[in-house]
CSV table of C-alpha atoms in Angstrom, one decimal:
chain,number,residue,atom,x,y,z
A,1,UNK,CA,142.7,143.8,66.8
A,2,UNK,CA,141.2,142.2,70.2
A,3,UNK,CA,139.1,139.6,68.7
A,4,UNK,CA,136.7,139.6,72.1
A,5,UNK,CA,135.2,143.0,70.8
A,6,UNK,CA,131.3,142.6,69.9
A,7,UNK,CA,130.4,144.9,67.7
A,8,UNK,CA,127.7,146.3,68.4
A,9,UNK,CA,124.3,146.9,65.8
A,10,UNK,CA,120.8,147.9,66.0
A,11,UNK,CA,118.1,145.2,66.0
A,12,UNK,CA,115.3,146.2,63.5
A,13,UNK,CA,112.1,143.5,63.7
A,14,UNK,CA,111.3,142.1,60.5
A,15,UNK,CA,114.6,142.9,59.0
A,16,UNK,CA,117.1,141.8,61.5
A,17,UNK,CA,118.0,137.6,62.3
A,18,UNK,CA,116.7,136.3,64.8
A,19,UNK,CA,117.7,136.6,68.2
A,20,UNK,CA,119.7,133.6,69.3
A,21,UNK,CA,119.6,132.2,72.5
A,22,UNK,CA,122.3,133.1,74.2
A,23,UNK,CA,122.0,136.5,72.8
A,24,UNK,CA,120.0,139.3,75.0
A,25,UNK,CA,119.0,142.3,73.8
A,26,UNK,CA,119.6,145.8,75.4
A,27,UNK,CA,119.6,149.2,74.6
A,28,UNK,CA,122.8,152.1,74.4
A,29,UNK,CA,122.0,154.3,77.3
A,30,UNK,CA,124.0,157.1,75.2
A,31,UNK,CA,120.7,157.2,72.6
A,32,UNK,CA,118.8,158.1,75.2
A,33,UNK,CA,118.6,162.0,76.7
A,34,UNK,CA,116.3,161.1,78.9
A,35,UNK,CA,115.3,157.9,80.5
A,36,UNK,CA,113.4,156.6,83.9
A,37,UNK,CA,111.1,154.3,84.9
A,38,UNK,CA,108.3,154.2,86.5
A,39,UNK,CA,105.9,150.9,87.5
A,40,UNK,CA,102.1,151.1,88.1
A,41,UNK,CA,100.4,148.0,89.9
A,42,UNK,CA,98.8,146.6,86.5
A,43,UNK,CA,100.0,147.3,82.6
A,44,UNK,CA,98.8,150.6,80.9
A,45,UNK,CA,97.4,151.2,77.1
A,46,UNK,CA,96.9,154.5,77.0
A,47,UNK,CA,97.9,157.5,78.3
A,48,UNK,CA,97.8,161.0,77.7
A,49,UNK,CA,99.9,164.0,78.6
A,50,UNK,CA,98.4,167.1,81.0
A,51,UNK,CA,99.9,170.4,80.0
A,52,UNK,CA,101.5,172.2,82.7
A,53,UNK,CA,102.3,175.8,83.7
A,54,UNK,CA,106.3,174.8,83.6
A,55,UNK,CA,107.1,176.3,79.9
A,56,UNK,CA,107.0,174.7,76.5
A,57,UNK,CA,110.4,173.6,74.7
A,58,UNK,CA,111.6,172.6,78.1
A,59,UNK,CA,115.5,172.6,78.0
A,60,UNK,CA,116.8,172.4,81.6
A,61,UNK,CA,116.9,169.8,83.6
A,62,UNK,CA,115.6,168.2,85.9
A,63,UNK,CA,112.3,167.5,84.1
A,64,UNK,CA,108.9,167.1,85.3
A,65,UNK,CA,105.9,165.7,83.5
A,66,UNK,CA,102.1,165.5,84.2
A,67,UNK,CA,99.6,162.2,82.7
A,68,UNK,CA,96.9,161.0,82.9
A,69,UNK,CA,96.3,156.9,82.5
A,70,UNK,CA,94.2,153.7,83.0
A,71,UNK,CA,95.1,150.2,83.7
A,72,UNK,CA,94.4,147.3,82.3
A,73,UNK,CA,94.1,144.6,84.8
A,74,UNK,CA,93.2,140.8,85.2
A,75,UNK,CA,90.4,141.3,87.2
A,76,UNK,CA,87.6,144.4,85.8
A,77,UNK,CA,87.2,145.6,89.5
A,78,UNK,CA,90.9,145.8,90.0
A,79,UNK,CA,91.6,148.6,87.1
A,80,UNK,CA,92.7,152.5,88.3
A,81,UNK,CA,91.9,155.5,86.5
A,82,UNK,CA,95.0,157.8,87.5
A,83,UNK,CA,96.9,161.0,87.3
A,84,UNK,CA,100.8,161.0,88.3
A,85,UNK,CA,103.6,163.7,88.2
A,86,UNK,CA,106.8,162.4,87.6
A,87,UNK,CA,109.4,165.1,88.8
A,88,UNK,CA,113.5,165.2,90.0
A,89,UNK,CA,114.1,163.1,86.1
A,90,UNK,CA,118.0,164.3,85.5
A,91,UNK,CA,119.4,163.6,82.3
A,92,UNK,CA,121.4,161.1,81.0
A,93,UNK,CA,125.1,162.5,81.1
A,94,UNK,CA,126.9,160.0,78.8
A,95,UNK,CA,124.4,161.3,76.0
A,96,UNK,CA,124.7,164.7,76.8
A,97,UNK,CA,128.5,164.7,76.6
A,98,UNK,CA,127.9,162.6,73.2
A,99,UNK,CA,125.4,165.3,72.4
A,100,UNK,CA,128.3,168.3,72.9
A,101,UNK,CA,130.9,166.3,71.1
A,102,UNK,CA,129.0,165.8,68.5
A,103,UNK,CA,128.0,169.5,68.0
A,104,UNK,CA,131.6,170.8,68.8
A,105,UNK,CA,132.6,168.1,65.9
A,106,UNK,CA,129.9,170.4,63.3
A,107,UNK,CA,131.5,173.4,64.5
A,108,UNK,CA,135.3,171.9,63.7
A,109,UNK,CA,136.4,171.3,67.0
A,110,UNK,CA,138.2,169.0,68.2
A,111,UNK,CA,137.2,166.9,71.6
A,112,UNK,CA,138.9,164.2,73.7
A,113,UNK,CA,137.8,162.1,77.2
A,114,UNK,CA,139.5,159.4,78.5
A,115,UNK,CA,137.4,156.3,78.0
A,116,UNK,CA,137.7,155.6,81.9
A,117,UNK,CA,136.0,158.4,82.6
A,118,UNK,CA,132.8,157.5,79.7
A,119,UNK,CA,132.8,154.1,81.4
A,120,UNK,CA,132.3,155.4,85.0
A,121,UNK,CA,129.3,158.0,83.4
A,122,UNK,CA,127.7,155.3,81.7
A,123,UNK,CA,127.4,152.9,84.9
A,124,UNK,CA,126.2,156.1,86.5
A,125,UNK,CA,123.7,156.6,83.9
A,126,UNK,CA,122.4,153.3,84.0
A,127,UNK,CA,122.6,153.0,88.1
A,128,UNK,CA,120.2,156.0,88.1
A,129,UNK,CA,117.7,154.5,85.9
A,130,UNK,CA,116.5,152.4,88.6
A,131,UNK,CA,114.2,154.4,91.0
A,132,UNK,CA,115.1,152.7,94.2
A,133,UNK,CA,118.4,153.7,94.2
A,134,UNK,CA,118.6,156.7,97.2
A,135,UNK,CA,119.9,160.4,96.6
A,136,UNK,CA,119.0,163.4,95.6
A,137,UNK,CA,118.6,162.5,91.5
A,138,UNK,CA,116.0,159.8,92.2
A,139,UNK,CA,113.1,160.5,90.3
A,140,UNK,CA,109.5,160.2,91.9
A,141,UNK,CA,106.1,159.5,90.9
A,142,UNK,CA,103.4,161.0,92.9
A,143,UNK,CA,100.1,160.0,91.6
A,144,UNK,CA,96.2,160.2,92.5
A,145,UNK,CA,93.9,157.1,91.7
A,146,UNK,CA,90.8,156.1,91.8
A,147,UNK,CA,88.9,152.8,91.1
A,148,UNK,CA,87.5,152.3,87.7
A,149,UNK,CA,85.8,149.3,86.4
A,150,UNK,CA,87.2,147.9,83.8
A,151,UNK,CA,90.1,148.0,81.7
A,152,UNK,CA,91.3,151.3,79.9
A,153,UNK,CA,91.3,151.2,76.4
A,154,UNK,CA,92.0,155.0,75.5
A,155,UNK,CA,92.1,157.9,77.3
A,156,UNK,CA,92.2,161.3,75.8
A,157,UNK,CA,92.9,164.5,78.3
A,158,UNK,CA,91.1,168.3,77.7
A,159,UNK,CA,91.0,171.3,79.0
A,160,UNK,CA,87.6,172.6,78.7
A,161,UNK,CA,87.5,176.3,80.6
A,162,UNK,CA,89.1,176.1,84.2
A,163,UNK,CA,88.7,172.5,84.1
A,164,UNK,CA,90.8,169.5,83.5
A,165,UNK,CA,88.8,166.6,81.9
A,166,UNK,CA,89.5,163.4,80.5
A,167,UNK,CA,87.8,161.1,78.4
A,168,UNK,CA,88.2,157.2,78.3
A,169,UNK,CA,86.7,154.1,76.5
A,170,UNK,CA,86.9,151.0,78.4
A,171,UNK,CA,86.6,147.8,77.7
A,172,UNK,CA,82.7,147.9,79.7
A,173,UNK,CA,81.3,149.1,76.2
A,174,UNK,CA,81.8,152.6,78.0
A,175,UNK,CA,82.6,155.9,77.4
A,176,UNK,CA,83.5,158.4,80.4
A,177,UNK,CA,84.6,162.2,80.9
A,178,UNK,CA,86.2,162.1,84.5
A,179,UNK,CA,87.0,165.6,85.9
A,180,UNK,CA,90.7,165.8,86.9
A,181,UNK,CA,90.9,168.7,89.1
A,182,UNK,CA,90.4,166.8,92.1
A,183,UNK,CA,93.2,164.1,90.8
A,184,UNK,CA,95.6,167.1,90.2
A,185,UNK,CA,95.0,169.2,93.4
A,186,UNK,CA,95.6,166.2,95.7
A,187,UNK,CA,99.5,165.9,94.1
A,188,UNK,CA,99.7,169.3,94.4
A,189,UNK,CA,99.6,169.0,97.9
A,190,UNK,CA,102.3,166.5,98.1
A,191,UNK,CA,106.1,167.8,98.3
A,192,UNK,CA,108.3,167.5,95.8
A,193,UNK,CA,111.0,166.6,97.4
A,194,UNK,CA,108.7,163.7,98.7
A,195,UNK,CA,109.3,159.9,97.5
A,196,UNK,CA,107.6,158.3,95.5
A,197,UNK,CA,103.7,158.1,96.9
A,198,UNK,CA,100.1,157.1,95.5
A,199,UNK,CA,96.6,158.6,96.9
A,200,UNK,CA,93.8,156.7,96.6
A,201,UNK,CA,90.4,158.9,96.2
A,202,UNK,CA,87.1,157.4,97.6
A,203,UNK,CA,84.4,159.6,96.3
A,204,UNK,CA,85.3,160.6,92.5
A,205,UNK,CA,82.3,159.6,89.7
A,206,UNK,CA,82.5,160.2,86.2
A,207,UNK,CA,80.7,163.4,84.7
A,208,UNK,CA,79.4,161.3,81.9
A,209,UNK,CA,78.7,158.0,80.8
A,210,UNK,CA,77.3,156.3,78.0
A,211,UNK,CA,77.2,152.6,76.8
A,212,UNK,CA,77.8,151.3,74.0
A,213,UNK,CA,76.7,148.1,71.7
A,214,UNK,CA,80.7,146.9,71.5
A,215,UNK,CA,83.6,148.1,73.1
A,216,UNK,CA,86.0,150.6,71.0
A,217,UNK,CA,89.5,152.4,71.1
A,218,UNK,CA,88.8,155.3,68.7
A,219,UNK,CA,88.7,158.4,71.0
A,220,UNK,CA,89.6,162.1,70.2
A,221,UNK,CA,88.8,165.6,71.1
A,222,UNK,CA,87.9,167.6,68.1
A,223,UNK,CA,90.5,170.8,67.3
A,224,UNK,CA,87.9,172.9,66.2
A,225,UNK,CA,84.7,172.7,68.4
A,226,UNK,CA,86.0,172.6,71.9
A,227,UNK,CA,84.4,169.8,74.1
A,228,UNK,CA,83.2,167.8,71.1
A,229,UNK,CA,84.4,163.8,71.4
A,230,UNK,CA,84.4,161.4,68.7
A,231,UNK,CA,84.2,157.8,69.0
A,232,UNK,CA,84.2,154.6,67.7
A,233,UNK,CA,83.3,150.7,68.4
A,234,UNK,CA,83.9,147.8,67.0
A,235,UNK,CA,80.6,148.2,64.9
A,236,UNK,CA,81.9,151.6,63.3
A,237,UNK,CA,79.5,153.3,65.4
């Protein structure tokens, strides 16, 4: 038995022992069918998915996803509200292969593959997670954004008739509703083959804005009455 082999264990916060200074937490790429990294200038606390016309329960790769989010910058005037199209997201080959082998084993079929081939695929998958890697499999982020005064605590998407809108709770004690149609149209004019790109919109303003006595995080569109919005602040209002 090779004593140099390190046994891998799943780390469970609050249950597993503390991580030693000489240890480093990492991930198993085989656990993810799809895993890519995208970065914004500032961190984002909340995001929501924008439904598209590409169909539900999609199984084929590469994948595309639309989201709306807002930043939490260190200065109020540095924040942004943005819509993103994340495209050309290819599958993790080693995870797909592992899933296929599990299916074969469930069906009673035998499967075999060389360790060298598996290791090469793992290395390729990890390399594909780096967005600055050139090539046809490079994931792309196309974004349209507008300056937003205050950090975005919570954001929720809703389709109202022919308009795509989002509701925003910000740390300036305001609830706002924004029309996302100009954001989406701007991105649709960017070719899917174009490299990562962001476009700033200058003249967009919220459709609605109301200030409360305290900031909040609770925000939800009604599933029973279209257009109705429920909010809650730190004063329980």
